[in-house]
Amino acid sequence: MVPEVSFIDETGLRNLIANRNGKILLLNVWATWCPPCVEEFPDLVKLARNIGEEKYEIVGISVDEPDDLNEKVIPFVQKHGVPFKVFIAEIGKQEDFINTLNSSWNGAIPATFIYDSTGSQRSFSIGTKSYEQFIEEIKSVK
Amino acid sequence: MKKLTALLIIGMMIFTNTHSTEIKKKVDNFTLEDYNGIKHSLTDHKSSKAVVIIFIATQCPISNAYNERMVELNRDYTSKGVVFIGINSNKQESVEEVKEHAKKNGFLFTVLKDYRNAIADKFKASVTPEVYVLNSALEVLYHGRIDDSKNKDKVASNDLRTTLDAVLAGKPVGTNETKAFGCTIKKVDIR
């Protein structure tokens, strides 16, 4: 089965964050070209499998080039058996996308953003995380 | 009415002046060894018109996408009095790897190894490639990306070149802070 990977622009991103349906959102920004992102990806998949869909939503946003959808992103997502929604950022200016997520973020990936059930950003961090760190961060948000 | 207009003009002049004398961030001098073990300090370049510090990586594809552009920038601006310094702060990239990478890519600029990411932490650098342009007083004139696309053919904004051209012409730097996606600098665990 081909995993669903779609494009998302800044408006789509804002809507995704706002439409919480009572769920806490962990949003991970990654790319297939980013070694630390690739390194942490299995832990993100493990998190999504174990965390419970009733209360939490995990979303991955790839900043690969849109042209790389079929050749790089979909095969990567297939290989990892990704159980969560994956988007490719379809953006005008990188800076606008970066600032939409957090104005103090400089674009370093992987980056993880956690939003509470009202859509307010509760944490933002860059760098590779382990499964335990993902669990600790997401569970600290009530 | 004339008095009001005059007051408005004076007010605008004061506002403009406030911006032109904005206090720039300053960095401390540091000393690091290059991949041959030779020590380099920022203050070695006091007579330069600008010092360009670029945090780079050997394994990050985005940083590597800029190898050729960094070689070209160094070639184009060295003769104009600009010094380029690469810094590798990634904990998993050894000094031997840094040396090999620099030779393979024809880097004619100095590349320093930042053990335990001490200088990256001082600069608050977290991504590769990440650029700081300094003047001789070690004030930060520009911080951010080299340009706006890892794909050379899609570049629309040559931010670093624009900055250096402004500095060399004695003009104010237009945009002194930019952002772009890049690889996180892998730092030593401080927990």
XYZ file of N, CA, C and O in Angstrom, chain A residues 2-96:
380
model
N 0.577 2.161 -0.931
C 1.367 3.398 -0.998
C 0.902 4.363 0.091
O -0.283 4.676 0.169
N 1.801 4.786 0.958
C 1.377 5.703 2.011
C 0.935 7.045 1.432
O 1.423 7.459 0.373
N 0.034 7.666 2.151
C -0.478 8.946 1.669
C 0.493 10.070 2.022
O 0.814 10.286 3.188
N 1.010 10.720 1.016
C 1.870 11.889 1.234
C 1.296 13.006 0.383
O 1.149 12.853 -0.826
N 0.945 14.103 1.028
C 0.387 15.204 0.248
C 1.163 16.489 0.519
O 2.000 16.547 1.423
N 0.854 17.480 -0.263
C 1.541 18.767 -0.120
C 0.807 19.643 0.881
O -0.411 19.541 1.036
N 1.564 20.498 1.540
C 0.928 21.428 2.488
C 1.585 22.805 2.337
O 2.811 22.905 2.261
N 0.757 23.836 2.255
C 1.296 25.192 2.188
C 1.105 25.864 3.557
O 0.652 25.223 4.512
N 1.432 27.141 3.643
C 1.378 27.811 4.952
C -0.045 27.864 5.515
O -0.248 27.711 6.722
N -1.026 28.058 4.630
C -2.418 28.090 5.099
C -2.818 26.719 5.626
O -3.427 26.594 6.692
N -2.436 25.681 4.874
C -2.732 24.320 5.295
C -2.075 24.002 6.625
O -2.662 23.331 7.485
N -0.868 24.497 6.781
C -0.131 24.277 8.026
C -0.841 24.948 9.207
O -1.024 24.329 10.271
N -1.280 26.176 8.996
C -2.004 26.889 10.071
C -3.301 26.152 10.427
O -3.642 26.015 11.602
N -4.000 25.685 9.400
C -5.253 24.951 9.643
C -4.995 23.646 10.383
O -5.740 23.279 11.283
N -3.953 22.956 9.983
C -3.594 21.696 10.636
C -3.354 21.918 12.135
O -3.818 21.147 12.982
N -2.647 22.984 12.436
C -2.336 23.278 13.841
C -3.604 23.693 14.598
O -3.823 23.278 15.737
N -4.446 24.461 13.931
C -5.646 24.988 14.607
C -6.714 23.912 14.823
O -7.386 23.903 15.857
N -6.870 23.009 13.844
C -7.941 22.004 13.932
C -7.500 20.813 14.777
O -7.103 19.769 14.268
N -7.604 20.948 16.050
C -7.043 19.962 16.973
C -8.006 18.832 17.334
O -7.559 17.766 17.737
N -9.295 19.067 17.277
C -10.271 18.039 17.685
C -9.923 17.440 19.046
O -10.042 16.229 19.255
N -9.414 18.268 19.913
C -9.096 17.813 21.279
C -7.799 17.044 21.410
O -7.450 16.567 22.480
N -7.052 16.932 20.298
C -5.820 16.137 20.350
C -4.563 17.011 20.476
O -4.507 18.113 19.935
N -3.572 16.455 21.138
C -2.255 17.093 21.217
C -1.509 16.731 19.933
O -1.584 15.587 19.467
N -0.816 17.699 19.368
C -0.125 17.484 18.091
C 1.388 17.523 18.258
O 1.922 18.464 18.851
N 2.042 16.489 17.753
C 3.507 16.540 17.645
C 3.830 16.640 16.161
O 3.475 15.759 15.384
N 4.468 17.727 15.808
C 4.784 18.000 14.406
C 6.303 17.935 14.233
O 7.040 18.653 14.912
N 6.742 17.019 13.386
C 8.182 16.829 13.179
C 8.554 17.277 11.766
O 7.953 16.826 10.799
N 9.532 18.162 11.669
C 9.984 18.638 10.363
C 11.291 17.924 10.023
O 12.233 17.928 10.825
N 11.334 17.313 8.867
C 12.456 16.442 8.513
C 12.700 16.505 7.009
O 11.972 17.165 6.262
N 13.711 15.772 6.560
C 13.959 15.628 5.117
C 14.760 14.353 4.890
O 15.508 13.928 5.772
N 14.604 13.776 3.728
C 15.355 12.541 3.438
C 16.847 12.833 3.312
O 17.668 11.943 3.477
N 17.196 14.101 3.024
C 18.617 14.439 2.872
C 19.298 14.728 4.206
O 20.494 15.008 4.256
N 18.544 14.700 5.287
C 19.058 15.127 6.597
C 19.423 13.908 7.457
O 18.526 13.223 7.958
N 20.724 13.589 7.603
C 21.108 12.385 8.352
C 20.525 12.298 9.776
O 20.017 11.237 10.155
N 20.548 13.378 10.575
C 19.964 13.231 11.922
C 18.453 12.988 11.904
O 17.909 12.326 12.790
N 17.777 13.483 10.856
C 16.334 13.227 10.723
C 16.093 11.749 10.443
O 15.207 11.119 11.021
N 16.908 11.220 9.528
C 16.777 9.811 9.147
C 17.067 8.925 10.363
O 16.396 7.924 10.598
N 18.036 9.361 11.146
C 18.422 8.618 12.351
C 17.274 8.528 13.359
O 17.034 7.497 13.968
N 16.543 9.631 13.548
C 15.496 9.622 14.587
C 14.158 9.083 14.079
O 13.251 8.827 14.873
N 14.039 8.917 12.765
C 12.742 8.570 12.201
C 12.134 7.275 12.767
O 10.934 7.244 13.079
N 12.925 6.207 12.930
C 12.334 4.984 13.506
C 11.727 5.213 14.893
O 10.709 4.600 15.228
N 12.319 6.107 15.665
C 11.778 6.396 16.998
C 10.467 7.180 16.903
O 9.580 7.037 17.745
N 10.362 7.992 15.869
C 9.124 8.738 15.656
C 8.005 7.779 15.247
O 6.863 7.903 15.714
N 8.349 6.829 14.406
C 7.378 5.806 13.975
C 6.932 4.978 15.188
O 5.737 4.722 15.382
N 7.906 4.615 16.029
C 7.593 3.836 17.239
C 6.658 4.636 18.158
O 5.702 4.097 18.721
N 6.939 5.919 18.270
C 6.091 6.791 19.090
C 4.654 6.765 18.576
O 3.703 6.575 19.342
N 4.514 6.932 17.249
C 3.169 6.982 16.660
C 2.425 5.667 16.867
O 1.204 5.659 17.060
N 3.155 4.563 16.840
C 2.517 3.249 17.008
C 2.055 3.030 18.448
O 1.089 2.323 18.697
N 2.778 3.644 19.400
C 2.511 3.337 20.812
C 1.709 4.391 21.572
O 1.205 4.103 22.640
N 1.632 5.596 21.034
C 1.125 6.707 21.858
C -0.401 6.727 21.993
O -0.933 7.237 22.970
N -1.118 6.199 21.045
C -2.588 6.234 21.161
C -3.189 7.376 20.371
O -2.906 8.547 20.641
N -4.025 7.020 19.401
C -4.566 8.024 18.479
C -5.684 8.864 19.072
O -6.023 9.912 18.531
N -6.267 8.397 20.180
C -7.409 9.134 20.741
C -6.994 10.506 21.249
O -7.711 11.490 21.119
N -5.805 10.553 21.841
C -5.391 11.788 22.485
C -4.289 12.535 21.719
O -4.089 13.728 21.918
N -3.556 11.809 20.874
C -2.387 12.419 20.240
C -2.423 12.286 18.717
O -2.919 11.294 18.198
N -1.864 13.272 18.049
C -1.721 13.208 16.596
C -0.245 13.487 16.251
O 0.339 14.457 16.742
N 0.328 12.609 15.468
C 1.723 12.798 15.028
C 1.681 13.144 13.538
O 1.000 12.469 12.759
N 2.411 14.162 13.165
C 2.450 14.569 11.753
C 3.905 14.853 11.361
O 4.655 15.484 12.119
N 4.296 14.361 10.209
C 5.631 14.650 9.691
C 5.541 15.604 8.519
O 4.695 15.419 7.630
N 6.386 16.616 8.529
C 6.424 17.531 7.377
C 7.825 17.481 6.774
O 8.808 17.855 7.424
N 7.879 16.980 5.560
C 9.162 16.886 4.872
C 9.447 18.204 4.153
O 8.554 18.789 3.549
N 10.694 18.629 4.247
C 11.085 19.834 3.496
C 11.972 19.446 2.304
O 12.758 20.239 1.817
N 11.804 18.201 1.861
C 12.415 17.811 0.583
C 11.789 18.656 -0.523
O 10.705 19.220 -0.352
N 12.469 18.700 -1.636
C 11.901 19.412 -2.788
C 10.622 18.685 -3.229
O 10.609 17.445 -3.261
N 9.565 19.409 -3.578
C 8.341 18.752 -4.063
C 8.612 17.771 -5.206
O 7.954 16.744 -5.317
N 9.620 18.055 -6.028
C 9.973 17.157 -7.141
C 10.461 15.794 -6.656
O 10.516 14.839 -7.428
N 10.863 15.731 -5.387
C 11.417 14.482 -4.848
C 10.346 13.562 -4.255
O 10.681 12.548 -3.641
N 9.070 13.925 -4.423
C 7.981 13.148 -3.823
C 8.066 11.662 -4.180
O 8.133 10.807 -3.295
N 8.066 11.354 -5.465
C 8.002 9.950 -5.886
C 9.328 9.214 -5.744
O 9.357 8.034 -5.424
N 10.400 9.937 -5.976
C 11.702 9.274 -5.998
C 12.305 9.098 -4.602
O 12.984 8.104 -4.337
N 12.041 10.047 -3.709
C 12.702 9.979 -2.398
C 11.732 9.844 -1.231
O 11.911 8.997 -0.354
N 10.721 10.714 -1.196
C 9.881 10.785 0.005
C 8.992 9.555 0.156
O 8.983 8.912 1.219
N 8.255 9.197 -0.891
C 7.357 8.036 -0.788
C 8.139 6.749 -0.497
O 7.767 5.997 0.417
N 9.253 6.469 -1.207
C 10.013 5.266 -0.845
C 10.492 5.273 0.607
O 10.475 4.237 1.273
N 10.882 6.439 1.110
C 11.347 6.536 2.501
C 10.201 6.216 3.465
O 10.357 5.458 4.426
N 9.049 6.797 3.188
C 7.868 6.591 4.034
C 7.432 5.123 3.990
O 7.082 4.523 5.009
N 7.505 4.534 2.804
C 7.154 3.108 2.647
C 8.119 2.227 3.443
O 7.701 1.312 4.143
N 9.387 2.523 3.303
C 10.423 1.725 3.967
C 10.203 1.684 5.482
O 10.403 0.657 6.129
N 9.774 2.817 6.023
C 9.594 2.896 7.473
C 8.193 2.512 7.927
O 7.928 2.507 9.129
N 7.314 2.206 6.998
C 5.955 1.835 7.374
C 5.297 2.905 8.235
O 4.738 2.616 9.295
N 5.390 4.125 7.767
C 4.948 5.273 8.574
C 3.444 5.234 8.847
O 2.648 5.204 7.904
N 3.063 5.236 10.142
C 1.639 5.157 10.453
C 0.968 6.525 10.648
O -0.169 6.588 11.081
N 1.679 7.596 10.351
C 1.100 8.936 10.565
C 1.093 9.728 9.259
O 1.707 9.321 8.275
N 0.380 10.844 9.312
C 0.268 11.694 8.116
C 1.620 12.324 7.780
O 2.311 12.832 8.674
N 1.950 12.301 6.510
C 3.186 12.948 6.066
C 2.841 13.947 4.961
O 2.068 13.643 4.058
N 3.410 15.115 5.097
C 3.221 16.162 4.077
C 4.580 16.579 3.532
O 5.598 16.448 4.215
N 4.557 17.130 2.345
C 5.739 17.834 1.828
C 5.405 19.318 1.836
O 4.339 19.724 1.359
N 6.300 20.086 2.416
C 6.073 21.529 2.489
C 6.136 22.133 1.092
O 7.135 21.984 0.383
N 5.056 22.770 0.722
C 5.008 23.442 -0.583
C 5.000 24.932 -0.280
O 3.967 25.501 0.083
N 6.181 25.499 -0.350
C 6.316 26.835 0.222
C 6.880 27.832 -0.773
O 7.615 27.460 -1.688
N 6.516 29.082 -0.562
C 7.086 30.135 -1.371
C 8.477 30.433 -0.847
O 9.488 29.997 -1.384
N 8.535 31.086 0.292
C 9.828 31.398 0.894
C 10.035 30.505 2.109
O 9.149 30.406 2.968
N 11.204 29.881 2.175
C 11.519 29.034 3.332
C 11.313 29.791 4.636
O 10.808 29.264 5.610
N 11.742 31.059 4.631
C 11.676 31.868 5.845
C 10.252 32.004 6.375
O 10.028 31.970 7.586
N 9.292 32.164 5.465
C 7.901 32.333 5.893
C 7.409 31.061 6.567
O 6.709 31.102 7.574
